[in-house]
PDB file of C-alpha atoms in Angstrom:
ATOM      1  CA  UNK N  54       0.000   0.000   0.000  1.00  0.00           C
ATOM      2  CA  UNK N  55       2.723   1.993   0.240  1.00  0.00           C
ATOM      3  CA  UNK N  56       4.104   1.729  -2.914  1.00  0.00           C
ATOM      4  CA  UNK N  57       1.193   2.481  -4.123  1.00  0.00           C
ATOM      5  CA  UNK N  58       0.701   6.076  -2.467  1.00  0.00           C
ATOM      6  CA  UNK N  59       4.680   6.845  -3.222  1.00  0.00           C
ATOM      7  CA  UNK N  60       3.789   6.430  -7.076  1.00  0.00           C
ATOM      8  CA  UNK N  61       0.594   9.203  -6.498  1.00  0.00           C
ATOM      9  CA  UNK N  62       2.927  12.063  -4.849  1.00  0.00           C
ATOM     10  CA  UNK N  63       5.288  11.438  -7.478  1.00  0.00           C
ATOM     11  CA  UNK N  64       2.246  12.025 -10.152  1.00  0.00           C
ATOM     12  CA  UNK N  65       1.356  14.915  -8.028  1.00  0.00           C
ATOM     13  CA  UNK N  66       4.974  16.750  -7.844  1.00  0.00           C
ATOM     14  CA  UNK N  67       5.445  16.228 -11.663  1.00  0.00           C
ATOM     15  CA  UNK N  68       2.060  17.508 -12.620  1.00  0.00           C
ATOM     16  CA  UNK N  69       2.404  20.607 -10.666  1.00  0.00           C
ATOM     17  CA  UNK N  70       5.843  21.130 -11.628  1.00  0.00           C
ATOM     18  CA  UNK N  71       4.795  21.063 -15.140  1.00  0.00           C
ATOM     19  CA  UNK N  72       1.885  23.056 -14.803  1.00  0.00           C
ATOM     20  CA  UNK N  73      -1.031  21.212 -15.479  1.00  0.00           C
ATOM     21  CA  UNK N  74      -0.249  19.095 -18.391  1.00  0.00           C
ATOM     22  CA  UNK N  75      -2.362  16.822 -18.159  1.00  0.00           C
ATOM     23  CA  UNK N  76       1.267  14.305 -16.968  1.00  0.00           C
ATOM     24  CA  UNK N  77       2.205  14.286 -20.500  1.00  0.00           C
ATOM     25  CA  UNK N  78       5.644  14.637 -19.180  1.00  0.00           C
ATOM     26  CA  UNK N  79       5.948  13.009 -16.514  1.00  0.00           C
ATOM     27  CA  UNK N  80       9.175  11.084 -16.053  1.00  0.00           C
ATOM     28  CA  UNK N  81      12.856  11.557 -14.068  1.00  0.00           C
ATOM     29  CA  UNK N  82      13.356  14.101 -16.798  1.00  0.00           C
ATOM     30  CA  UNK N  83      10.498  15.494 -17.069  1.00  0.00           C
ATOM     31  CA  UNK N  84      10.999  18.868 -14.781  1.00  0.00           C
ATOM     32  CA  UNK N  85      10.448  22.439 -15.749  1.00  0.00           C
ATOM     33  CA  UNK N  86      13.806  23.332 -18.563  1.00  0.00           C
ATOM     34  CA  UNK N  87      14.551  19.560 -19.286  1.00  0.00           C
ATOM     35  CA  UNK N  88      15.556  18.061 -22.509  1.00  0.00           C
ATOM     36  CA  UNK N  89      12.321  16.797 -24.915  1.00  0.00           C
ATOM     37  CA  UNK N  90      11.739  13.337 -24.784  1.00  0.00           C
ATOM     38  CA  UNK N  91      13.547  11.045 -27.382  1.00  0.00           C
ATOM     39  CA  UNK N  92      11.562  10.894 -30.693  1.00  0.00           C
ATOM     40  CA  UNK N  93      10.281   7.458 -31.141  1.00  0.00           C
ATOM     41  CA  UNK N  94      13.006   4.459 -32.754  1.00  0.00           C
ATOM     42  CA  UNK N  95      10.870   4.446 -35.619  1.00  0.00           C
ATOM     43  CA  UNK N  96      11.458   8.072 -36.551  1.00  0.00           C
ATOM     44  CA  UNK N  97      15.105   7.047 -36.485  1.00  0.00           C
ATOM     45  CA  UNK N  98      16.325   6.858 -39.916  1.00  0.00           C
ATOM     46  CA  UNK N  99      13.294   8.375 -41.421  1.00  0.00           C
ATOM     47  CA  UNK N 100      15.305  10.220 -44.506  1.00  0.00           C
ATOM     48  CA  UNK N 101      17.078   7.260 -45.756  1.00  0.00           C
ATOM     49  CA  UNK N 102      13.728   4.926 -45.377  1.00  0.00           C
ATOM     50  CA  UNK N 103      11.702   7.162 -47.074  1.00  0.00           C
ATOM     51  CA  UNK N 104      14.572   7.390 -49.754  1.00  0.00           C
ATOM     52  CA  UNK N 105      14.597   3.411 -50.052  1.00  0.00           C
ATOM     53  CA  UNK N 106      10.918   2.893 -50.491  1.00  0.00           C
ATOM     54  CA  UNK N 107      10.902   6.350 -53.001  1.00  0.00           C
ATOM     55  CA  UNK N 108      13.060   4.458 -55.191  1.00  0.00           C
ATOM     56  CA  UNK N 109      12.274   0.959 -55.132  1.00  0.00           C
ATOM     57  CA  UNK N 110       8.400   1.354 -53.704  1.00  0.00           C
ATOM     58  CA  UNK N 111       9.038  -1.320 -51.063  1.00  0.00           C
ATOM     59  CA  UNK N 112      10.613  -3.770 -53.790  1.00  0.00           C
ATOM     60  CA  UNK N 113       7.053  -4.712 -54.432  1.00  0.00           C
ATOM     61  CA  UNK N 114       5.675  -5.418 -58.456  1.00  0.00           C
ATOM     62  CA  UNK N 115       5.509  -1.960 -59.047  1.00  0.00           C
ATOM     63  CA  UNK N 116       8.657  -0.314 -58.042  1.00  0.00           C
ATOM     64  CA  UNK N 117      10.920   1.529 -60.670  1.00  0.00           C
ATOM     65  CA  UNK N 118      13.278  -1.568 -59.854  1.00  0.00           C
ATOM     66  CA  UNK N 119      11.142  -4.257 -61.164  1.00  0.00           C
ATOM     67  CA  UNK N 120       9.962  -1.458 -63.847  1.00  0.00           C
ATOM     68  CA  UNK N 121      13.593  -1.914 -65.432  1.00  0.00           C
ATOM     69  CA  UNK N 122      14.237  -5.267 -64.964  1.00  0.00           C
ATOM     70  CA  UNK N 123      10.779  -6.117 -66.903  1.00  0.00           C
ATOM     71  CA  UNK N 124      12.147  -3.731 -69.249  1.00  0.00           C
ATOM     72  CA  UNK N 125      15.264  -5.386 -69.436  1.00  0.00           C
ATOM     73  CA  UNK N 126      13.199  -8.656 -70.373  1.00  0.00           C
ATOM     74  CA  UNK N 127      10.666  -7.256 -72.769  1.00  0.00           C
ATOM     75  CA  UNK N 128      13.674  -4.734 -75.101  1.00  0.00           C
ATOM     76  CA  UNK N 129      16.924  -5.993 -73.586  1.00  0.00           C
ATOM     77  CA  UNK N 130      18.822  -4.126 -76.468  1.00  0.00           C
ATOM     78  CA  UNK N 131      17.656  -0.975 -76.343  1.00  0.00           C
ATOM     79  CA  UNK N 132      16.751  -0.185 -72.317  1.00  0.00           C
ATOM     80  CA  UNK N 133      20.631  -1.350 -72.044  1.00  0.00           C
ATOM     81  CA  UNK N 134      21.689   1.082 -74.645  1.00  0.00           C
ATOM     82  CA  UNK N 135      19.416   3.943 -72.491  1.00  0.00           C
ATOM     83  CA  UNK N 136      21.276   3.005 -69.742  1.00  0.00           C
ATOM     84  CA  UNK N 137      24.868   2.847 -70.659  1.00  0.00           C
ATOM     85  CA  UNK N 138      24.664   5.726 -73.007  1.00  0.00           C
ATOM     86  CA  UNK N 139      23.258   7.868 -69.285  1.00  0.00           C
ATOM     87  CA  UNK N 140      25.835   6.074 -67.209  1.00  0.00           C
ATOM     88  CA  UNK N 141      29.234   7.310 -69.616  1.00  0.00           C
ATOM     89  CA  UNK N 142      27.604  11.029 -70.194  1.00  0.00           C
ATOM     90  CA  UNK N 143      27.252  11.153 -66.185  1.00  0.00           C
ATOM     91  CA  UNK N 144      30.986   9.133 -65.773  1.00  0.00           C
ATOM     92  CA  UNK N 145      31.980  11.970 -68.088  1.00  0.00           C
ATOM     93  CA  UNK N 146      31.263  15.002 -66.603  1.00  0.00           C
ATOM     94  CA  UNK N 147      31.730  13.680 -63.125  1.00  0.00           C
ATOM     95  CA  UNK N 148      35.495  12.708 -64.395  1.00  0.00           C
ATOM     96  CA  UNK N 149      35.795  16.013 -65.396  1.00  0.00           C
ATOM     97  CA  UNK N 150      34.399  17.679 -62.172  1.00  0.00           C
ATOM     98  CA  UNK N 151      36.977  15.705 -60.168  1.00  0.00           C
ATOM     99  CA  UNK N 152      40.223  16.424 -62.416  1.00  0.00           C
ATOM    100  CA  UNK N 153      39.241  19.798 -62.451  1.00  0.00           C
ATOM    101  CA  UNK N 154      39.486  19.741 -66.635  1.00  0.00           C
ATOM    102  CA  UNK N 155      37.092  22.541 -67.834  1.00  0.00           C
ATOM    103  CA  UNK N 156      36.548  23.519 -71.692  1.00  0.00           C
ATOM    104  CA  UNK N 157      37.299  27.056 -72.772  1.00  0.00           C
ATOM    105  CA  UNK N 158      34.447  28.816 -71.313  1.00  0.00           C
ATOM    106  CA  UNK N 159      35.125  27.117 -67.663  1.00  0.00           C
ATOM    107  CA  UNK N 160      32.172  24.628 -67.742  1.00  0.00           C
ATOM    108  CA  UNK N 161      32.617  20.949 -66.990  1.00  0.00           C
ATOM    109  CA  UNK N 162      30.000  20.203 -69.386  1.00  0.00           C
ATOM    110  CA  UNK N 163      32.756  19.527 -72.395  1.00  0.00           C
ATOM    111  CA  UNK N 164      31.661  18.586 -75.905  1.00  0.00           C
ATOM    112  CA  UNK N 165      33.262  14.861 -74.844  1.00  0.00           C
ATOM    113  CA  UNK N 166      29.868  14.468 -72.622  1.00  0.00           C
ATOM    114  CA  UNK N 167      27.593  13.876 -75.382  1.00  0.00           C
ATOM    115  CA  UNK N 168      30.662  11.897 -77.557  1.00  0.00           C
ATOM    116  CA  UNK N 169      30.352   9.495 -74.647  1.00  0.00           C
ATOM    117  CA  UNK N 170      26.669   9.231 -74.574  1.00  0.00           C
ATOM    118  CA  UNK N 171      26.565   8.053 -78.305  1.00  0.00           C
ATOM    119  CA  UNK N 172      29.498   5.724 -77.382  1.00  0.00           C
ATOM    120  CA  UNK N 173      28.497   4.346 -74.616  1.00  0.00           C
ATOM    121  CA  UNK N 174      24.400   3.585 -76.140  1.00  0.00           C
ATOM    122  CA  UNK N 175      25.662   2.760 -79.579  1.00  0.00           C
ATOM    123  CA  UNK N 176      29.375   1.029 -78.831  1.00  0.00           C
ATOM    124  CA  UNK N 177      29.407  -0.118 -75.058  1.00  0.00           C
ATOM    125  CA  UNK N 178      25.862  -1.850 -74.587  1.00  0.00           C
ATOM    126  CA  UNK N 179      25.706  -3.150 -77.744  1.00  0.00           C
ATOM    127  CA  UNK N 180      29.034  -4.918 -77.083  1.00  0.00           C
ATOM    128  CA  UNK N 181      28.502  -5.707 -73.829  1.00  0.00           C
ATOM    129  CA  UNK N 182      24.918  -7.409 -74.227  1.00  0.00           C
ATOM    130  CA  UNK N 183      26.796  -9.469 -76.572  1.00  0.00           C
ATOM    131  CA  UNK N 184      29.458 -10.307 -74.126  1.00  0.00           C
ATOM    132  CA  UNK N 185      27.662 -11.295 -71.105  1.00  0.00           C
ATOM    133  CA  UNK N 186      24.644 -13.534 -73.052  1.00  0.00           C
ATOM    134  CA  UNK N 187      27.319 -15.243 -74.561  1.00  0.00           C
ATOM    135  CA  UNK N 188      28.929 -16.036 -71.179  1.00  0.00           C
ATOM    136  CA  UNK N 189      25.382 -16.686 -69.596  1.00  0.00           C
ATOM    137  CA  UNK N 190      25.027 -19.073 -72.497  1.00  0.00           C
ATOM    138  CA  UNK N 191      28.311 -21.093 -72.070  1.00  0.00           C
ATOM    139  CA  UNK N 192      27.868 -21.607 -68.668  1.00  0.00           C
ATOM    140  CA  UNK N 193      23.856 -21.989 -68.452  1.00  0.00           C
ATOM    141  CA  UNK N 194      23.296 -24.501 -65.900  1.00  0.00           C
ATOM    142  CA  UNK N 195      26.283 -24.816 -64.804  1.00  0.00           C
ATOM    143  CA  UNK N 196      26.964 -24.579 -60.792  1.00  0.00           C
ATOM    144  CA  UNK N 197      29.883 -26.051 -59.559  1.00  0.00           C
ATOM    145  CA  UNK N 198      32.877 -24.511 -58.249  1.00  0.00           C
ATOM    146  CA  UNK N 199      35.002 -25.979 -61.662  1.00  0.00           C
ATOM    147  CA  UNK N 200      32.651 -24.116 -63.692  1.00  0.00           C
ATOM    148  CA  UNK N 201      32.339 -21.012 -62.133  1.00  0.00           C
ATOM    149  CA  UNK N 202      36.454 -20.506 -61.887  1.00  0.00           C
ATOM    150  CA  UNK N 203      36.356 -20.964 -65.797  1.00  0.00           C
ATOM    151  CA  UNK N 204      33.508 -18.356 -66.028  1.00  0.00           C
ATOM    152  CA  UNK N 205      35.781 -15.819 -63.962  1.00  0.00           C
ATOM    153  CA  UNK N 206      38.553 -16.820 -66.006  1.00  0.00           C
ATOM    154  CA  UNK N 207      36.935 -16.572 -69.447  1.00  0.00           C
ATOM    155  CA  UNK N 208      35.454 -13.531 -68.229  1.00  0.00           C
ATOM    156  CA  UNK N 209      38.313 -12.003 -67.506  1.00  0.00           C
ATOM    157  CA  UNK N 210      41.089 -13.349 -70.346  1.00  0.00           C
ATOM    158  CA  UNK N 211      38.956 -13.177 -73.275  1.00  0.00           C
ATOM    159  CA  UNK N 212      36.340 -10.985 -72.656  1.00  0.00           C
ATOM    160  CA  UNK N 213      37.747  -7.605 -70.381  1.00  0.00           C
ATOM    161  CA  UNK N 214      40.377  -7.688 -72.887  1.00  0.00           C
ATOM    162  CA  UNK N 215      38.043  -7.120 -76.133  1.00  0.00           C
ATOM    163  CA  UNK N 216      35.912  -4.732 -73.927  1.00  0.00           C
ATOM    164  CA  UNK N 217      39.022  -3.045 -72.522  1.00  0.00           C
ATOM    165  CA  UNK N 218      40.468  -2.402 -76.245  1.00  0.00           C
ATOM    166  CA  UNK N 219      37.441  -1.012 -77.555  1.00  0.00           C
ATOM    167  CA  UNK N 220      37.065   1.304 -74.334  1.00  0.00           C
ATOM    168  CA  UNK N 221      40.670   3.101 -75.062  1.00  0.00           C
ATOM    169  CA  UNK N 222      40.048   2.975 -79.417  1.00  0.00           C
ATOM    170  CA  UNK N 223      36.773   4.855 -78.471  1.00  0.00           C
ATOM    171  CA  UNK N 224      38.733   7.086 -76.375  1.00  0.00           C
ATOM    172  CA  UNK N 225      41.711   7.971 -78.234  1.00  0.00           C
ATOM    173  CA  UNK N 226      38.794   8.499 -81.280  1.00  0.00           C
ATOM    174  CA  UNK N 227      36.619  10.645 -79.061  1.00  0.00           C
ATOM    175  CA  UNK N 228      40.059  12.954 -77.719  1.00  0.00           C
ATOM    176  CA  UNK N 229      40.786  13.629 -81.456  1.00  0.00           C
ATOM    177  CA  UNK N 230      42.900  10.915 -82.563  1.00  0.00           C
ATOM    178  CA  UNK N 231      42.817  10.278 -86.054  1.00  0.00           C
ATOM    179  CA  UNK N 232      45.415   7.740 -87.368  1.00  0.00           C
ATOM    180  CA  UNK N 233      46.224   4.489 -86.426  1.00  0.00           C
ATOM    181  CA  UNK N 234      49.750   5.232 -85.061  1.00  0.00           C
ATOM    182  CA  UNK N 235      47.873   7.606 -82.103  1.00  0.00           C
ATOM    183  CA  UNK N 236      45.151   4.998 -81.716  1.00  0.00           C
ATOM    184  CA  UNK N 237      47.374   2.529 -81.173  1.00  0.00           C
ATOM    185  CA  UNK N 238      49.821   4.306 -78.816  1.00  0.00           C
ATOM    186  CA  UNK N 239      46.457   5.196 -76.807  1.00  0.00           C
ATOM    187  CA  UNK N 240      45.480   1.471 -76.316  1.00  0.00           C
ATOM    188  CA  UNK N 241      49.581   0.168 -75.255  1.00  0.00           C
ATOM    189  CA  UNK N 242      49.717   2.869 -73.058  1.00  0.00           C
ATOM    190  CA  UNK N 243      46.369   2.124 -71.287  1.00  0.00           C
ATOM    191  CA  UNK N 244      45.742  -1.010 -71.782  1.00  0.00           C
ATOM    192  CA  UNK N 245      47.867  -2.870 -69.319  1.00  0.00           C
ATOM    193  CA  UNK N 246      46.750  -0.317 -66.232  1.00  0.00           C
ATOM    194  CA  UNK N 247      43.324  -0.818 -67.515  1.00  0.00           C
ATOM    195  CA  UNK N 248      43.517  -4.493 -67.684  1.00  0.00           C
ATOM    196  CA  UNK N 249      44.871  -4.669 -63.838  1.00  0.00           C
ATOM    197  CA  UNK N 250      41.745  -2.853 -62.634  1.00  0.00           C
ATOM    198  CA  UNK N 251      40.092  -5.315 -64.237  1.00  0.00           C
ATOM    199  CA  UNK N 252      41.661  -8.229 -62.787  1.00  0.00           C
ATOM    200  CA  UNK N 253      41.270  -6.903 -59.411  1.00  0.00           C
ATOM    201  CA  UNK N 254      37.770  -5.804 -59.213  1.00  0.00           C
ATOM    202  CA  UNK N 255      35.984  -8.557 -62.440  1.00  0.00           C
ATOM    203  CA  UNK N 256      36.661 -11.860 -60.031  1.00  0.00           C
ATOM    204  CA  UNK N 257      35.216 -10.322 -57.051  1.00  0.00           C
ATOM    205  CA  UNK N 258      31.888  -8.465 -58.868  1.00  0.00           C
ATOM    206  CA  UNK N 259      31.492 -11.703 -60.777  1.00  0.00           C
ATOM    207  CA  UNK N 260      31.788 -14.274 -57.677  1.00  0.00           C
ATOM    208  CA  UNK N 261      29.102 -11.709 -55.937  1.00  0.00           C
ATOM    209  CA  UNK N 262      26.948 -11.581 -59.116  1.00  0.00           C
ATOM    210  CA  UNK N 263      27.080 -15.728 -58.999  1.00  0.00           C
ATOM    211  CA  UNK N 264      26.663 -16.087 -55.778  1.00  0.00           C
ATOM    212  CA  UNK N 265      23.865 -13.691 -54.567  1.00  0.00           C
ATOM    213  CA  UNK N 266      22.302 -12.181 -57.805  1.00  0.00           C
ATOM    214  CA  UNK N 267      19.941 -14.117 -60.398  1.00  0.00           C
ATOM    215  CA  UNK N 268      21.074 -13.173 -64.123  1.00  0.00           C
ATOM    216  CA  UNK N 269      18.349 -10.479 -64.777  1.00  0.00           C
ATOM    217  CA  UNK N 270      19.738  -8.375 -62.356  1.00  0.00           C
ATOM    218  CA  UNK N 271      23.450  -9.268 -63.588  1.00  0.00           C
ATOM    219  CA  UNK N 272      23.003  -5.885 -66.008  1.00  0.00           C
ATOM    220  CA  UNK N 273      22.348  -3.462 -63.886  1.00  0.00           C
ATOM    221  CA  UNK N 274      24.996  -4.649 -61.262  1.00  0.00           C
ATOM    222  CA  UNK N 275      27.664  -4.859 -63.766  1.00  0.00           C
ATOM    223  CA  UNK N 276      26.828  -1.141 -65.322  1.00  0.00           C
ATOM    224  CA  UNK N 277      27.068  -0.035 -61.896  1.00  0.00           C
ATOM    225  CA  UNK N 278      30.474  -1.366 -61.072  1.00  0.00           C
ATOM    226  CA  UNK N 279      31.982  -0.030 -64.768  1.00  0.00           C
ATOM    227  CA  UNK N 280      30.428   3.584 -63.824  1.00  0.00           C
ATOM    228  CA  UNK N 281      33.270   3.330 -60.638  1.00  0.00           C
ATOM    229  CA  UNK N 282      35.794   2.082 -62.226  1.00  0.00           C
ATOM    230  CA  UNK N 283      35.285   3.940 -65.370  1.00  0.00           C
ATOM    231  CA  UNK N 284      34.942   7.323 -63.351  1.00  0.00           C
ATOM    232  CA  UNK N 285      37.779   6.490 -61.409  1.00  0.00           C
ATOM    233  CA  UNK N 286      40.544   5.417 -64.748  1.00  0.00           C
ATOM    234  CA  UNK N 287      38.998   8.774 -66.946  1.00  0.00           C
ATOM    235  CA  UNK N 288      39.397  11.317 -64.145  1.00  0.00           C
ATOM    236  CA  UNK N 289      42.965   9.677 -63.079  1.00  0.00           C
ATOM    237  CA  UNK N 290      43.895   9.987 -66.786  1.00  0.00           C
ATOM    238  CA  UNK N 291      42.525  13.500 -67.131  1.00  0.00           C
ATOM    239  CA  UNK N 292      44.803  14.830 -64.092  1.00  0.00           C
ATOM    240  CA  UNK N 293      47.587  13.033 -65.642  1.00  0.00           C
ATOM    241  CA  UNK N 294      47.364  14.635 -68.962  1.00  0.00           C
ATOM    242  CA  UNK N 295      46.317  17.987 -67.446  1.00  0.00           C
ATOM    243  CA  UNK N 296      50.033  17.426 -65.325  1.00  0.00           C
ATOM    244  CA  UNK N 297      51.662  17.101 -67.982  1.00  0.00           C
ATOM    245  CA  UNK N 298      49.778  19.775 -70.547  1.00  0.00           C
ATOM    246  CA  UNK N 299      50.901  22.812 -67.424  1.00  0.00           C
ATOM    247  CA  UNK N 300      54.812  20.981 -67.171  1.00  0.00           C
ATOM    248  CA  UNK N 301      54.899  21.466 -71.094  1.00  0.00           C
ATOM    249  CA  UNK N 302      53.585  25.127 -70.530  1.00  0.00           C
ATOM    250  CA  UNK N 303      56.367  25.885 -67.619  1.00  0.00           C
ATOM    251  CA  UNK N 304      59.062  24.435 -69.689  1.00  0.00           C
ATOM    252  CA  UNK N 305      58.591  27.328 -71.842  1.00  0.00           C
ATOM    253  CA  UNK N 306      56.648  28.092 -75.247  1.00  0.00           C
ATOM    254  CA  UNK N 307      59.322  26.511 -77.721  1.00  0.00           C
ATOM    255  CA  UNK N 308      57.743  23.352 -77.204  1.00  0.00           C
ATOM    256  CA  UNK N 309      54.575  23.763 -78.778  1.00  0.00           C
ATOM    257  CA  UNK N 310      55.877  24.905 -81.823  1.00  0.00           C
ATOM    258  CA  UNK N 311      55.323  29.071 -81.068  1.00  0.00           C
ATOM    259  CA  UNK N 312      58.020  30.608 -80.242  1.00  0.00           C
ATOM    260  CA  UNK N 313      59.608  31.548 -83.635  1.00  0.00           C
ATOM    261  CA  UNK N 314      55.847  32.935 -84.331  1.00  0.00           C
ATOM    262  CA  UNK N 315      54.418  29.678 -86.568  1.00  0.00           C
ATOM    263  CA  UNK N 316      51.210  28.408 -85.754  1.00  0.00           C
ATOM    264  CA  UNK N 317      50.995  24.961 -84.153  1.00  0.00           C
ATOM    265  CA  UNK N 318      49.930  22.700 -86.374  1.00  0.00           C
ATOM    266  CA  UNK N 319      49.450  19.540 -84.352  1.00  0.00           C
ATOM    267  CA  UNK N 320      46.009  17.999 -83.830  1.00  0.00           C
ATOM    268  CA  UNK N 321      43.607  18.390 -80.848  1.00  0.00           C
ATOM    269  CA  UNK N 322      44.715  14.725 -79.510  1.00  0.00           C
ATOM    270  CA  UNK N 323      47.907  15.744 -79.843  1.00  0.00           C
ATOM    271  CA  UNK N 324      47.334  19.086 -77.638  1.00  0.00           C
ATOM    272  CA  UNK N 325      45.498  17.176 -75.126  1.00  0.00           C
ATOM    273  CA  UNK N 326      47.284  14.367 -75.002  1.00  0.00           C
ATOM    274  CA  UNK N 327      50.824  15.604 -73.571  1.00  0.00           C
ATOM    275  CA  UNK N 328      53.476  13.367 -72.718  1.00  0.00           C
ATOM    276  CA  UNK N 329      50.602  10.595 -71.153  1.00  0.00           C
ATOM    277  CA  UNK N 330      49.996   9.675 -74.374  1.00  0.00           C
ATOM    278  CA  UNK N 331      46.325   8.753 -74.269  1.00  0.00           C
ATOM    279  CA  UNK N 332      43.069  10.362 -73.182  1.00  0.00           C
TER     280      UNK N 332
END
């Protein structure tokens, strides 16, 4: 009985201390000045659930999720050439943005933006939809360990090599190379530091993608992993040609052919290039 009347005066105190609210804050922290009460655990987190659901609608049938991969099934070609083609404009200018490399009038938005658009909707996809249905096909059906270490190998000797060359053509082409002796330096001098980024990150993507994805979601996983690593190589090559471009310039202006007051004649890839010798 007690107990009972101890718990009342407390009620009692906190009320009046309060001023008549009705107990509504009634707790060891409750007094006149305190700190509000903790918002509830499930207001916690709020921003990055309501994020989650905005994009995938709960994972349910209609989120924009399950929207793409039915697109995927119903026009494979073309809702992969939508998406790469958005993916290598956005790698683009975001390259850009981090190397700092601006066109003339100070904008990151350079004319190479759009060049990578139609490359990467009319070169990339195509090429890579190719690629991977023709690995899916080899090893359909195929689960043990044996044949997923050839997948990873096949994947990675045969085709990141033929992807990998036709990356750093495009490239040279797209900086303003226009014979085959500059194309071809481009693709020796970037093809073995492109080829180790692919050896280090293909196994691991492709033992996740085997392990914990099912194949129509093997697209979008993959053009998400090449958007990293393809941001990462162009805006590590743009600071390395934009090195050497201001070395060139504080070595003096004999170099670039003005000092005795003729024009330079050499091509835009040329310009750009510098001593790195590709894009």
């Amino acid at each position: 009985m007690s107990q009972v009347k101890f718990e009342r005066k407390e009620d009692i105190r906190i009320t009046d201390t309060v001023g008549g609210s009705g107990g509504s804050q009634r707790g060891p922290s409750g007094g006149r000045g305190g700190p509000p009460p903790p918002p509830p655990p499930s207001q916690k987190g709020g921003l990055m659930h309501e994020a989650g659901e905005a994009l995938t609608k709960g994972a349910g049938p209609d989120g924009y999720l399950a929207w793409y991969l039915r697109k995927l099934q119903e026009d494979p070609l073309r809702t992969k050439m939508i998406t790469s083609g958005s993916l290598s404009a956005l790698q683009e200018f975001l390259a850009s943005w981090i190397a700092k490399d601006r066109n003339k009038s100070g904008h990151y938005f350079t004319s190479r933006v759009p060049k990578m658009a139609v490359y990467g909707a009319f070169v990339s996809a195509p090429l890579g939809h190719v690629m991977i249905s023709l690995l899916q096909r080899l090893f359909a059906g195929r689960t043990s360990l044996k044949a997923k270490i050839m997948q990873i190998l096949f994947s990675n000797l045969i085709i990141a090599p033929i992807q990998n060359a036709v990356y750093l053509t495009s490239m040279a082409v797209i900086a303003g190379a226009r014979t085959f002796h500059q194309i071809r330096a481009t693709v020796r001098a970037g093809f073995m530091p492109v080829m180790k980024v692919s050896w280090i990150t293909s196994p691991i993507a492709l033992a996740f993608a085997q392990a914990f994805l099912p194949h129509e979601t093997w697209v979008p996983f993959f053009n998400i992993i090449g958007f990293f690593i393809g941001t990462y190589i162009n805006a590590h090559t743009k600071k390395k040609r934009l090195q050497a471009l201001r070395r060139k310039y504080s070595e003096g202006r004999s170099q670039d052919g003005r000092q005795d007051g003729r024009p330079d004649t050499r091509s835009e890839y040329d310009r750009r290039s510098g001593a790195t010798g590709g894009y």
